[in-house]
JSON list of C-alpha atoms in Angstrom, two decimals:
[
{"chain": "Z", "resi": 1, "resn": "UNK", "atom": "CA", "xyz": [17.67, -14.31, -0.21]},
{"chain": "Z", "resi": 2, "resn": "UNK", "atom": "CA", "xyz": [17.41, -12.30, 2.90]},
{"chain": "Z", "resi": 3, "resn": "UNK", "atom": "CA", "xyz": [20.62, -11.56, 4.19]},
{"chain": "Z", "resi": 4, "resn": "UNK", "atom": "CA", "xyz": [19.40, -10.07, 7.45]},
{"chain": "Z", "resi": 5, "resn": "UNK", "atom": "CA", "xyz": [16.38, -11.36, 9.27]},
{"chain": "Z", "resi": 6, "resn": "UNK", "atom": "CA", "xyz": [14.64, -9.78, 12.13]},
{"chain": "Z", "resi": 7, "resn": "UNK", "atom": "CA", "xyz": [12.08, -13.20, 12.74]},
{"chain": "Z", "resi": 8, "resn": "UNK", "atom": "CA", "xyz": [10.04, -11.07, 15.80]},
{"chain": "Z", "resi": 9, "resn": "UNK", "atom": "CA", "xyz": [7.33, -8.96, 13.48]},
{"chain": "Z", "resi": 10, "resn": "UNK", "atom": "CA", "xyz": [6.37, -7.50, 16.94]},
{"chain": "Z", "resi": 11, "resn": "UNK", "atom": "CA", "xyz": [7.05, -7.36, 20.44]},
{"chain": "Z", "resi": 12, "resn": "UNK", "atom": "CA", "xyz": [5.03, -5.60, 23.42]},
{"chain": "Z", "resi": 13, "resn": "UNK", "atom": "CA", "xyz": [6.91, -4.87, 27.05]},
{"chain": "Z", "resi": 14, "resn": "UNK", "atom": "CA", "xyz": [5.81, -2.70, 29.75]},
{"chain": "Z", "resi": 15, "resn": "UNK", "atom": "CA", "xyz": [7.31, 0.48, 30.31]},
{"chain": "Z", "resi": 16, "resn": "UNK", "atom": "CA", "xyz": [10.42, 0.64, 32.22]},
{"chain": "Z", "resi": 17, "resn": "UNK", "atom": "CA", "xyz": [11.15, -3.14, 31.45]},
{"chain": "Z", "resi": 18, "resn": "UNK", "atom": "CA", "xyz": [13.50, -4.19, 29.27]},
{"chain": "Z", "resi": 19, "resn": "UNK", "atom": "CA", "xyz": [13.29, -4.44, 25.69]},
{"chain": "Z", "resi": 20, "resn": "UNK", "atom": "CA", "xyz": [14.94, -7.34, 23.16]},
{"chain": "Z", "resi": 21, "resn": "UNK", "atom": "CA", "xyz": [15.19, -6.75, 19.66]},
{"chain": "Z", "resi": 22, "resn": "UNK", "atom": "CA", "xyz": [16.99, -9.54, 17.73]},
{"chain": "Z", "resi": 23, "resn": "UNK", "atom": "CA", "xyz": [18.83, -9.97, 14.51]},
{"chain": "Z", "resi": 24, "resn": "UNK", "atom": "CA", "xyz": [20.41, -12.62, 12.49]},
{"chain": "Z", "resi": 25, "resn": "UNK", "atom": "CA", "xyz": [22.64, -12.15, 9.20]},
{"chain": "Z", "resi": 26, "resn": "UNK", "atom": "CA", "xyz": [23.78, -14.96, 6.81]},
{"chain": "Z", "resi": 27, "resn": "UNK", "atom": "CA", "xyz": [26.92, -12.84, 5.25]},
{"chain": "Z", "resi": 28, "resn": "UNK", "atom": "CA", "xyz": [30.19, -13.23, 7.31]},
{"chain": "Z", "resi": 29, "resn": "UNK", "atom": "CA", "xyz": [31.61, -10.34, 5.31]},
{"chain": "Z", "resi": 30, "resn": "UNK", "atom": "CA", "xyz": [29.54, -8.09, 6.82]},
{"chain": "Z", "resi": 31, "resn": "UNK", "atom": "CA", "xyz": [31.81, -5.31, 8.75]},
{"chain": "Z", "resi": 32, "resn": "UNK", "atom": "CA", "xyz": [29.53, -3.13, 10.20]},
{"chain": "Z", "resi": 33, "resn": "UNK", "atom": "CA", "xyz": [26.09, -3.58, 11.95]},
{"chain": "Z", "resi": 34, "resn": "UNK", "atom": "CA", "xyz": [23.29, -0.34, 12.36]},
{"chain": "Z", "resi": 35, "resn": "UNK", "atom": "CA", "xyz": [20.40, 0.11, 14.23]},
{"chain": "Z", "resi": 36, "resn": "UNK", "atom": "CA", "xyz": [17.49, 2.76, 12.92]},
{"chain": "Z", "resi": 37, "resn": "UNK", "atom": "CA", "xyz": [14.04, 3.40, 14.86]},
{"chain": "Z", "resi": 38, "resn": "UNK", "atom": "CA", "xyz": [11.52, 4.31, 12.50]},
{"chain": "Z", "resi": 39, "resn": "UNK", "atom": "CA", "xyz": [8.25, 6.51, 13.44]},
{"chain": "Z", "resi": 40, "resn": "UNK", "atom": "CA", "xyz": [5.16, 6.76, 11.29]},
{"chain": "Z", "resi": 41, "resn": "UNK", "atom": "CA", "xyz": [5.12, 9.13, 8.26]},
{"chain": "Z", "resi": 42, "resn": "UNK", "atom": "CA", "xyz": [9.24, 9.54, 8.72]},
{"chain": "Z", "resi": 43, "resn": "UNK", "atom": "CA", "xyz": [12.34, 8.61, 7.65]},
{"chain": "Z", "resi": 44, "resn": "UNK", "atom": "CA", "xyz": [14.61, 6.30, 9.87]},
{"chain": "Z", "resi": 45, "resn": "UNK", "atom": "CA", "xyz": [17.05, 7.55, 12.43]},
{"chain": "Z", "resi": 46, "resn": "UNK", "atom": "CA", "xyz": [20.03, 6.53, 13.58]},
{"chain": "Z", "resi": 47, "resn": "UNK", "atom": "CA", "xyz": [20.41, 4.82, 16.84]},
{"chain": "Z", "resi": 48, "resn": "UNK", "atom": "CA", "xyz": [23.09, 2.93, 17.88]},
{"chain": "Z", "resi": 49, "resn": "UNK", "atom": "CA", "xyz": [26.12, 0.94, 16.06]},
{"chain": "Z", "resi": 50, "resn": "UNK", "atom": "CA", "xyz": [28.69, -1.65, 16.01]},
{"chain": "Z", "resi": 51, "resn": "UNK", "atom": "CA", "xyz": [31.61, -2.76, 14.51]},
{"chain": "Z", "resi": 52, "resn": "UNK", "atom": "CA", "xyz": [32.41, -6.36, 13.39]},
{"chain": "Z", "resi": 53, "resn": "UNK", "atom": "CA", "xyz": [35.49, -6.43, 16.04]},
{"chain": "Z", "resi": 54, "resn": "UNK", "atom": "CA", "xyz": [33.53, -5.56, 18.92]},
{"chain": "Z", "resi": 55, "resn": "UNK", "atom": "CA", "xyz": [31.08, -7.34, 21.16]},
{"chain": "Z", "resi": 56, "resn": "UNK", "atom": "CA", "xyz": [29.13, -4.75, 22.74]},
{"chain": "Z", "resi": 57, "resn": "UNK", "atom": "CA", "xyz": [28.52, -1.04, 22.53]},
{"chain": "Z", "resi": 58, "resn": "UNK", "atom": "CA", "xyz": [26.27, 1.09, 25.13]},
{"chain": "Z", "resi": 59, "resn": "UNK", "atom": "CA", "xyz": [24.93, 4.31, 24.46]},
{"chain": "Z", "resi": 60, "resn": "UNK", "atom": "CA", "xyz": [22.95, 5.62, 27.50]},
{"chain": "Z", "resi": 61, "resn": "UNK", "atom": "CA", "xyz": [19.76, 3.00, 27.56]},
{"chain": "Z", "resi": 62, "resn": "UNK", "atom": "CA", "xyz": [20.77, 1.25, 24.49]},
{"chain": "Z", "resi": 63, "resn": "UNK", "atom": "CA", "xyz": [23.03, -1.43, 23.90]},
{"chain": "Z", "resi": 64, "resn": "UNK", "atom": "CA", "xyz": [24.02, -3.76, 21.29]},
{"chain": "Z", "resi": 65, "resn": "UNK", "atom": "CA", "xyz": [25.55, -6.95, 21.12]},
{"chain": "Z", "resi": 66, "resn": "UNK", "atom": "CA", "xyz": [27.05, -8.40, 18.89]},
{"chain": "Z", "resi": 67, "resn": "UNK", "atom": "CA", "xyz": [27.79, -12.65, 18.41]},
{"chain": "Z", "resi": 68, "resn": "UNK", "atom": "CA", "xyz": [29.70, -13.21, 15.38]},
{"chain": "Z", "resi": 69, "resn": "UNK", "atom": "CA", "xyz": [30.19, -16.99, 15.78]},
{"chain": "Z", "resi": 70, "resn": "UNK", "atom": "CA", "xyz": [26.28, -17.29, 16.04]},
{"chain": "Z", "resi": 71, "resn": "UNK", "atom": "CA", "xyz": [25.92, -14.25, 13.23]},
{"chain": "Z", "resi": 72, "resn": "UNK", "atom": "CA", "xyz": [23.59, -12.93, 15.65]},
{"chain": "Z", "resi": 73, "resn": "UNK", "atom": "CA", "xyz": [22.95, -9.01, 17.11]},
{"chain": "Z", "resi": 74, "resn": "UNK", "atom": "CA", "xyz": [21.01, -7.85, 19.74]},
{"chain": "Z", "resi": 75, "resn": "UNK", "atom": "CA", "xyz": [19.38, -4.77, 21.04]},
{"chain": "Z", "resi": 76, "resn": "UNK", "atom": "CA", "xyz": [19.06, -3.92, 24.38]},
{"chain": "Z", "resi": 77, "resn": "UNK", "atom": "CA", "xyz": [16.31, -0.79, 25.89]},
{"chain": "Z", "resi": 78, "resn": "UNK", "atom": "CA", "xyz": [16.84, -0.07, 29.79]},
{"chain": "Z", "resi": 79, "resn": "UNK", "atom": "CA", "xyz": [14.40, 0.72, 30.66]},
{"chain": "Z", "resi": 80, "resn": "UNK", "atom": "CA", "xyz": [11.72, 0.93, 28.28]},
{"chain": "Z", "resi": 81, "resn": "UNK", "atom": "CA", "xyz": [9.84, 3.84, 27.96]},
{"chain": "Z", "resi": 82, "resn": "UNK", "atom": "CA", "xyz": [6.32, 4.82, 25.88]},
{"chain": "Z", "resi": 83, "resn": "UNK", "atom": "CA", "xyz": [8.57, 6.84, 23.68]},
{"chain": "Z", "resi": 84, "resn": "UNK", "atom": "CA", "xyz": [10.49, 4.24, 22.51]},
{"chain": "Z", "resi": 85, "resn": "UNK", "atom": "CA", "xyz": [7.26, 2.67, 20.59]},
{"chain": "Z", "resi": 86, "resn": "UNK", "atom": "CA", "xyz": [8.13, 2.49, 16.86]},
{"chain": "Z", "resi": 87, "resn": "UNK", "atom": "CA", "xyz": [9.98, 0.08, 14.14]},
{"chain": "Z", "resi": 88, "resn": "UNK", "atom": "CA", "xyz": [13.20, -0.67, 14.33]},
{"chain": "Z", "resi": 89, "resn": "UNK", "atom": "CA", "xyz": [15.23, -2.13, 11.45]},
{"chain": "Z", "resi": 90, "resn": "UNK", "atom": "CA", "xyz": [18.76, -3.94, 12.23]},
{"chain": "Z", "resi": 91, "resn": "UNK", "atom": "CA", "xyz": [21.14, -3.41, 8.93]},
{"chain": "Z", "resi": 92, "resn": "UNK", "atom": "CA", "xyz": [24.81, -4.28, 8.02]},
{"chain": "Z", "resi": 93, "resn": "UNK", "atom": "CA", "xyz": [27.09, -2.99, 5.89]},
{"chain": "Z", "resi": 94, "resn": "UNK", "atom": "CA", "xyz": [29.66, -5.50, 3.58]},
{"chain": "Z", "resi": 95, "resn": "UNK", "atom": "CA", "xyz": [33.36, -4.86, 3.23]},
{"chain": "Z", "resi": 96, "resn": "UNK", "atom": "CA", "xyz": [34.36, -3.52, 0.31]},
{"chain": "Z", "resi": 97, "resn": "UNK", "atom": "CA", "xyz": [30.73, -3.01, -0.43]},
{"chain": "Z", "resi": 98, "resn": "UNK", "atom": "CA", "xyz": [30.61, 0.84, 0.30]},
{"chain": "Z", "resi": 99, "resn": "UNK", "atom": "CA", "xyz": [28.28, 2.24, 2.30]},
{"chain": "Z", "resi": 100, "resn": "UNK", "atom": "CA", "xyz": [25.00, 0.94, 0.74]},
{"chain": "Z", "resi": 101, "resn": "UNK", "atom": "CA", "xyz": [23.05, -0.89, 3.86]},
{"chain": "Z", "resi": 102, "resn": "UNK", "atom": "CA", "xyz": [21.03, -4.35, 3.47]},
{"chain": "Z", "resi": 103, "resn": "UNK", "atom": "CA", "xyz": [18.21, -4.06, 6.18]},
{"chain": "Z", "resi": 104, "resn": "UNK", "atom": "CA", "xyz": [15.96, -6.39, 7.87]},
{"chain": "Z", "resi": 105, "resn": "UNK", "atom": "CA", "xyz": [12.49, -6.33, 7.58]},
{"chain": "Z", "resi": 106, "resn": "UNK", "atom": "CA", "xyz": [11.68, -4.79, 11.12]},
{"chain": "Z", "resi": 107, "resn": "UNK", "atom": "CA", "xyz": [10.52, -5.26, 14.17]},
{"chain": "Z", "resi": 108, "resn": "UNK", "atom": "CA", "xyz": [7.23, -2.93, 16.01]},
{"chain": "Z", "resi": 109, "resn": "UNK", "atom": "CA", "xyz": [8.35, -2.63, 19.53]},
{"chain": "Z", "resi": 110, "resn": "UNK", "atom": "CA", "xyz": [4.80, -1.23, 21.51]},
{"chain": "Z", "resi": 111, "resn": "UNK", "atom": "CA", "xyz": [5.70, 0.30, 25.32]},
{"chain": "Z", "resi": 112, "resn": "UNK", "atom": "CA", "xyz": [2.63, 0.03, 26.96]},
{"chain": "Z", "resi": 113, "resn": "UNK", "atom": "CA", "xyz": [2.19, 1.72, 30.47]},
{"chain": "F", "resi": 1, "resn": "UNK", "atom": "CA", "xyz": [18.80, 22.88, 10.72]},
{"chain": "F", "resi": 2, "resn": "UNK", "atom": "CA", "xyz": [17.68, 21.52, 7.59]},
{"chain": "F", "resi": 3, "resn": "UNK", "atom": "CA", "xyz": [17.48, 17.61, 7.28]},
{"chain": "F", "resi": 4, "resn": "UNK", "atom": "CA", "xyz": [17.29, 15.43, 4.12]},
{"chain": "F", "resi": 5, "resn": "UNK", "atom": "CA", "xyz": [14.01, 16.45, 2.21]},
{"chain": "F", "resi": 6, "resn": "UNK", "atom": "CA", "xyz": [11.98, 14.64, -0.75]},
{"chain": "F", "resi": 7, "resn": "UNK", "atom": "CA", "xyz": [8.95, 15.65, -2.83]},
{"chain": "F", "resi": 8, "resn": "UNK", "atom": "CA", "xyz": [6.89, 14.95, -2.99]},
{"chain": "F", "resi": 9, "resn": "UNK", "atom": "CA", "xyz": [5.41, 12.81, 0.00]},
{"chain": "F", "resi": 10, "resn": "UNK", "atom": "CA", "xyz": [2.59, 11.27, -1.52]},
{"chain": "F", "resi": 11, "resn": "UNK", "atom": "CA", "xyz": [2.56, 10.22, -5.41]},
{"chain": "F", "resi": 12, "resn": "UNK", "atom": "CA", "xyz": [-0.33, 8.10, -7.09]},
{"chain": "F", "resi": 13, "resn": "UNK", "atom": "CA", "xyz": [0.17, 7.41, -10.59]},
{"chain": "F", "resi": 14, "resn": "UNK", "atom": "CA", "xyz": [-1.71, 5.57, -13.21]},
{"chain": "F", "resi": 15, "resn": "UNK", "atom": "CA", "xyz": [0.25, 2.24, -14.72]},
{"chain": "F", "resi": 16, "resn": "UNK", "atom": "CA", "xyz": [2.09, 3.22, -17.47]},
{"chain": "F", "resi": 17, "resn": "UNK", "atom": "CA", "xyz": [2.89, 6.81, -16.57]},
{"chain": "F", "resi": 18, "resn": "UNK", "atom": "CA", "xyz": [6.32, 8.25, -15.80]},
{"chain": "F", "resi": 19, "resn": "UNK", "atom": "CA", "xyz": [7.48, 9.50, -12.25]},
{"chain": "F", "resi": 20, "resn": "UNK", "atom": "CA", "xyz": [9.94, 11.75, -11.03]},
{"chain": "F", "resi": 21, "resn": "UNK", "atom": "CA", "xyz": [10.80, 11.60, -6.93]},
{"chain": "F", "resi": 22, "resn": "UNK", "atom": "CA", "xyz": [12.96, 14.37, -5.69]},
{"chain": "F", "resi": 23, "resn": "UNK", "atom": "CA", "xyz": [15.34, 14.34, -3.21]},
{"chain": "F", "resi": 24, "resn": "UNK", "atom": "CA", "xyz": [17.18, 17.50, -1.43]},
{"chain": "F", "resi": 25, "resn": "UNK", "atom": "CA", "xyz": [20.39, 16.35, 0.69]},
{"chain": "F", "resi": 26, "resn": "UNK", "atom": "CA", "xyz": [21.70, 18.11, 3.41]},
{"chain": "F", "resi": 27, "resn": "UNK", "atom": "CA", "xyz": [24.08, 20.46, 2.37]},
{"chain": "F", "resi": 28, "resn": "UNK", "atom": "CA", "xyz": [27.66, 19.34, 2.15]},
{"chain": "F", "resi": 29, "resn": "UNK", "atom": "CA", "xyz": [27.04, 15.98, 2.07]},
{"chain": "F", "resi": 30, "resn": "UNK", "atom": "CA", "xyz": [28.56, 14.05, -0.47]},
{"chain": "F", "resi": 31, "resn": "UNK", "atom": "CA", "xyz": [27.60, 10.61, -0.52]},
{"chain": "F", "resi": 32, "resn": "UNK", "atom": "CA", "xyz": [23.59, 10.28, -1.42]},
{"chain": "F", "resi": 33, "resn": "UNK", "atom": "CA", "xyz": [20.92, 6.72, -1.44]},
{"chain": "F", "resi": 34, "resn": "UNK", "atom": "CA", "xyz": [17.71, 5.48, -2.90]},
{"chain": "F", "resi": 35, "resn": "UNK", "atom": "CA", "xyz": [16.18, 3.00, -1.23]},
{"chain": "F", "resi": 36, "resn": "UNK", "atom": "CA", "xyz": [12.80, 1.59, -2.21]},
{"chain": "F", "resi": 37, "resn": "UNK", "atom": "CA", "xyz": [10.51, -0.09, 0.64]},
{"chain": "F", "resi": 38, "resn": "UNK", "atom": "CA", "xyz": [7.93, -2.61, -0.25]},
{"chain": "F", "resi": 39, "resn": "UNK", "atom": "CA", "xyz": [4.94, -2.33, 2.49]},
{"chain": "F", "resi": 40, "resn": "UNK", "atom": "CA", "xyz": [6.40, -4.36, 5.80]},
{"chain": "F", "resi": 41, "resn": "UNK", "atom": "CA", "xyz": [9.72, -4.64, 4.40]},
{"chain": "F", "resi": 42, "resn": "UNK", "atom": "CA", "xyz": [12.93, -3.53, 5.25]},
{"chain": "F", "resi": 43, "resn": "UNK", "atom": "CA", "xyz": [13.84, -0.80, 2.82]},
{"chain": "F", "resi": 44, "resn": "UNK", "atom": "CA", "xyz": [16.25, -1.89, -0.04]},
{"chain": "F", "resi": 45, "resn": "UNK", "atom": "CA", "xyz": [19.11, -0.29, -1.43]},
{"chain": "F", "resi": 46, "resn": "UNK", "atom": "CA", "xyz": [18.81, 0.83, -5.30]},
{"chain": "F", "resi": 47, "resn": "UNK", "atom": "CA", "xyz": [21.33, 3.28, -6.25]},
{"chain": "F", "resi": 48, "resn": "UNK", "atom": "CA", "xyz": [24.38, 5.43, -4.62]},
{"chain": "F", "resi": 49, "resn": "UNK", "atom": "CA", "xyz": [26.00, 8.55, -5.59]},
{"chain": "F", "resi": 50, "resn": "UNK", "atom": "CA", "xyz": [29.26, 10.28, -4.41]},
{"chain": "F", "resi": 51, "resn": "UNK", "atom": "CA", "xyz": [29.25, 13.54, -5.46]},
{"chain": "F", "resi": 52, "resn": "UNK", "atom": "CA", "xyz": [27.30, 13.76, -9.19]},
{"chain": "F", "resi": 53, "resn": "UNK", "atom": "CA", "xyz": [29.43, 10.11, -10.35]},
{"chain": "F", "resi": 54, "resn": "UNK", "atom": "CA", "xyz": [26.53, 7.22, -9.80]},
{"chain": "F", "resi": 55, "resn": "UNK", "atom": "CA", "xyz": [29.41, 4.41, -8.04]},
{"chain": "F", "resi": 56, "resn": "UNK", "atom": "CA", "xyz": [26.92, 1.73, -7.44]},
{"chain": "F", "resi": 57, "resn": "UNK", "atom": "CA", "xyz": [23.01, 0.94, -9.62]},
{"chain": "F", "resi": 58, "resn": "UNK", "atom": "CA", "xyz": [23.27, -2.34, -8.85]},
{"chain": "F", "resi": 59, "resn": "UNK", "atom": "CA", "xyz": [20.02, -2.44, -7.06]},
{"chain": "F", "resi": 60, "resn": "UNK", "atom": "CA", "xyz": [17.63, -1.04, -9.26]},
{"chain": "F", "resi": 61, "resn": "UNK", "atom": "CA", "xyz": [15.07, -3.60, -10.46]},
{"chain": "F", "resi": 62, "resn": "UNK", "atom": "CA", "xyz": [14.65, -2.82, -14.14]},
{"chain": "F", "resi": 63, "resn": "UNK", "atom": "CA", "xyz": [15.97, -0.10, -16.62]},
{"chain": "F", "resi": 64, "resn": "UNK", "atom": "CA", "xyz": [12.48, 1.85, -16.08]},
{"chain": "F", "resi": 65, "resn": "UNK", "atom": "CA", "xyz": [14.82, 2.84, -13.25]},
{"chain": "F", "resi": 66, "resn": "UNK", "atom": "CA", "xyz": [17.00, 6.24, -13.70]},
{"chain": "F", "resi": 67, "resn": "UNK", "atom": "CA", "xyz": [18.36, 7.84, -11.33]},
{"chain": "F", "resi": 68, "resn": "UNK", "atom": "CA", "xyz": [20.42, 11.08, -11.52]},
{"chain": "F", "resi": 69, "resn": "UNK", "atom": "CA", "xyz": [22.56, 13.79, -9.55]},
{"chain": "F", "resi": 70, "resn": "UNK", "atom": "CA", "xyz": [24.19, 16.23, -11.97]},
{"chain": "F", "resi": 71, "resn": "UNK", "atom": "CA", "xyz": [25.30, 18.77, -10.15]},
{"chain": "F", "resi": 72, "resn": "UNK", "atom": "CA", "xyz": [26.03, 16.50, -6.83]},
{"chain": "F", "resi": 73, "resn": "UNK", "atom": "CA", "xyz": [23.38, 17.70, -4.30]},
{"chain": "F", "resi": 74, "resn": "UNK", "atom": "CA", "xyz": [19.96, 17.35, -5.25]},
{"chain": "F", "resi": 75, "resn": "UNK", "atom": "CA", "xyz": [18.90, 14.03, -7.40]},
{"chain": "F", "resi": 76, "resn": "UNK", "atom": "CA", "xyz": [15.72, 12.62, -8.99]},
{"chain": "F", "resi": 77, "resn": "UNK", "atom": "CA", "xyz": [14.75, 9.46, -9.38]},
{"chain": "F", "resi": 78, "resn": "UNK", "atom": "CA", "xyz": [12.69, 8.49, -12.17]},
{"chain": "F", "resi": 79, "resn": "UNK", "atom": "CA", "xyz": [10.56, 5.77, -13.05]},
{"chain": "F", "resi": 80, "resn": "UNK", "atom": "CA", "xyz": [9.64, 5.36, -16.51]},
{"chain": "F", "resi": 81, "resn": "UNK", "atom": "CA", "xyz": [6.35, 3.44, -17.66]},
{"chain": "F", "resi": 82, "resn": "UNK", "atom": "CA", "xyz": [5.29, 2.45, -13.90]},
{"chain": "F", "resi": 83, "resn": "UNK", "atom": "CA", "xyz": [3.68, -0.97, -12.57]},
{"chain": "F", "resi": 84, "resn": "UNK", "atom": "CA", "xyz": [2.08, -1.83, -10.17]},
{"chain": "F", "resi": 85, "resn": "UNK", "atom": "CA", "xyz": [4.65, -3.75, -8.08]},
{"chain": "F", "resi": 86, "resn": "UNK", "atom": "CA", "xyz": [6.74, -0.32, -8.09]},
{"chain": "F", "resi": 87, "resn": "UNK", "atom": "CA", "xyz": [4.11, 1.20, -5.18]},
{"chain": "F", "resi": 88, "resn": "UNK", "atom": "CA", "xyz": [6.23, 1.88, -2.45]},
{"chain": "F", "resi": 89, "resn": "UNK", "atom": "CA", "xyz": [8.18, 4.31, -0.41]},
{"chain": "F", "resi": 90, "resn": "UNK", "atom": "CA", "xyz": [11.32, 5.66, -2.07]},
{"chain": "F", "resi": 91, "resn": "UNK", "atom": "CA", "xyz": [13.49, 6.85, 0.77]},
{"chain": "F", "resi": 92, "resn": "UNK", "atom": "CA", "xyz": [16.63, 8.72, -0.12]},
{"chain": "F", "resi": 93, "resn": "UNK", "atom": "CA", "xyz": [19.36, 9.59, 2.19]},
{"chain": "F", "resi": 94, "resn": "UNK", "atom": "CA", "xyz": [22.56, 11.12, 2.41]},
{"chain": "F", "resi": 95, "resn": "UNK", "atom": "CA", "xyz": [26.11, 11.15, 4.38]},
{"chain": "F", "resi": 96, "resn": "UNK", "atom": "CA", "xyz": [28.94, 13.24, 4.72]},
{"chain": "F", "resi": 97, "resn": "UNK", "atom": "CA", "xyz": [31.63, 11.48, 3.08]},
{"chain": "F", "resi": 98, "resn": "UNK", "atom": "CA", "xyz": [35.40, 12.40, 3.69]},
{"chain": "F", "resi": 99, "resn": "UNK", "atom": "CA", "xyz": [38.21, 10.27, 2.71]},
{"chain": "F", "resi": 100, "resn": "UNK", "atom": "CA", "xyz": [40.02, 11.00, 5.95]},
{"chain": "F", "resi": 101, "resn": "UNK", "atom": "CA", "xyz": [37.10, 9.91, 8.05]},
{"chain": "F", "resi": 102, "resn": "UNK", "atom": "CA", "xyz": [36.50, 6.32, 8.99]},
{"chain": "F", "resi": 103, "resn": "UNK", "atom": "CA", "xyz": [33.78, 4.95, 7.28]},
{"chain": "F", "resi": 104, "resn": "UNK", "atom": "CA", "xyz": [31.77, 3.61, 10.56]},
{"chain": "F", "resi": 105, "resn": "UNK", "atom": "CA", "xyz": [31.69, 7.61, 11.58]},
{"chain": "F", "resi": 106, "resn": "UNK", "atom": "CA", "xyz": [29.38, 7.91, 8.19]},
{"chain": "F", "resi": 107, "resn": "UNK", "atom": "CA", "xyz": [25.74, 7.80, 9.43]},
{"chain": "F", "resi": 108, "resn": "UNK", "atom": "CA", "xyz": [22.91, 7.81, 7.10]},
{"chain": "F", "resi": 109, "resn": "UNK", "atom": "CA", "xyz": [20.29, 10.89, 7.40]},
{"chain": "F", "resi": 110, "resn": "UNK", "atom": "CA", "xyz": [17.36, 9.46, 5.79]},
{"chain": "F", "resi": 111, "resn": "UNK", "atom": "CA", "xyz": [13.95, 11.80, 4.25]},
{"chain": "F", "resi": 112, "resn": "UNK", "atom": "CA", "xyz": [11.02, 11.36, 5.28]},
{"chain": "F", "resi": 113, "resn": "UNK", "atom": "CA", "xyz": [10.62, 9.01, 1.85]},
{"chain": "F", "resi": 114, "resn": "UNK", "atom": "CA", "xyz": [7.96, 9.06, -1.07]},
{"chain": "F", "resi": 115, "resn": "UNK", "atom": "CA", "xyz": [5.07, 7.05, -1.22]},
{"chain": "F", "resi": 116, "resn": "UNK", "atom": "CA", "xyz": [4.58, 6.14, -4.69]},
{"chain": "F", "resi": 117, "resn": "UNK", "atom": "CA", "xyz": [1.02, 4.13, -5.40]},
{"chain": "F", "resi": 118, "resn": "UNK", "atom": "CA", "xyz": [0.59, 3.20, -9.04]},
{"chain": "F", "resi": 119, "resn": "UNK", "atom": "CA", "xyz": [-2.78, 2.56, -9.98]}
]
């Protein structure tokens, strides 16, 4: 049972557009939501997070949103750039379930000039 | 500075044989993950540490699975008698865990993962 789906295997926007990544999660007890960009041959990174009582968080070109009623997340790149071309995975973290993540399956986000 | 590290990167392994996956924290942190991820998957959680005491294994898929951290910084997982559904890329990471910090201030630093390919 996947608990959080990413349903967009890919997506492809022109640089300095904006980029949509979406997420959906079955779990209500889910407290805390991640986002981690992922490059060939590497680990995943950190990029931007949000907590179950909030709606939105921005961090320079990146923000997420969050819509618990729909169990739904968003992230938002303004503006796109080539740079930004890589997998991103949307994960959550459960209450009570220390910090062990459950991840989506990812989505490869291609800037093209 | 130095980030999480694992050895090594690339593993191939006949069916049947035992594996060992290393993983080097960064230093001071106390909390430390496997995660195993299947190719175009998500990766998984299998096991967490906090300090050397394994707190959750509840995500490892068999008891072929070991995993161990005995003097709380670096850990091995270990695969006994491998199959072929266990290619994949083990990623550990790790987190600097204090009890006065708020949890959502504990980010993740993940390696750069093994890639296991049994045979």
């Amino acid at each position: 049972d996947q608990q959080v789906k990413q349903n967009s295997p890919s997506l492809s926007v022109q640089e300095g557009r904006i980029s949509i990544l979406n997420c959906d999660y079955t779990n209500s007890m889910f407290d805390y939501f991640l986002w981690y960009k992922k490059y060939p041959a590497e680990g995943p990174t950190f990029l931007i997070s949000i907590s179950s009582i909030k709606d939105k968080n921005e961090d320079g070109r990146f923000t997420v949103f969050l819509n618990k009623s729909a169990k739904h997340l968003s992230l938002h790149i303004v503006p796109s750039q080539p740079g930004d071309s890589a997998v991103y995975f949307c994960a959550a973290r459960l209450t009570g379930g220390g910090n062990k993540l459950t991840f989506g399956t990812g989505t490869q986000l291609k800037v093209e000039l | 500075g130095a980030g999480v590290s694992q050895s090594p990167r690339y593993k191939v392994a006949k069916r049947g044989q035992d594996v060992a996956l290393r993983c080097d924290p960064i230093s001071g942190h106390v909390s430390l993950f496997w995660y195993q991820q299947a190719l175009g998957q998500g990766p998984e959680f299998l096991t967490y540490f906090q300090n050397e005491a394994q707190l959750d294994k509840s995500g490892l898929p068999s008891d072929r699975f070991f995993a161990e951290r005995p003097e709380g910084s670096v850990s091995t997982l270990k695969i006994q008698r491998t199959q072929q559904e266990d290619s994949a890329v083990y990623l550990c990471a790790s987190s600097f865990y204090d009890r006065a910090l708020d949890l959502s201030d504990n980010e993740q630093f993940f390696g750069p993962g093994t890639r296991l390919t049994v045979l």
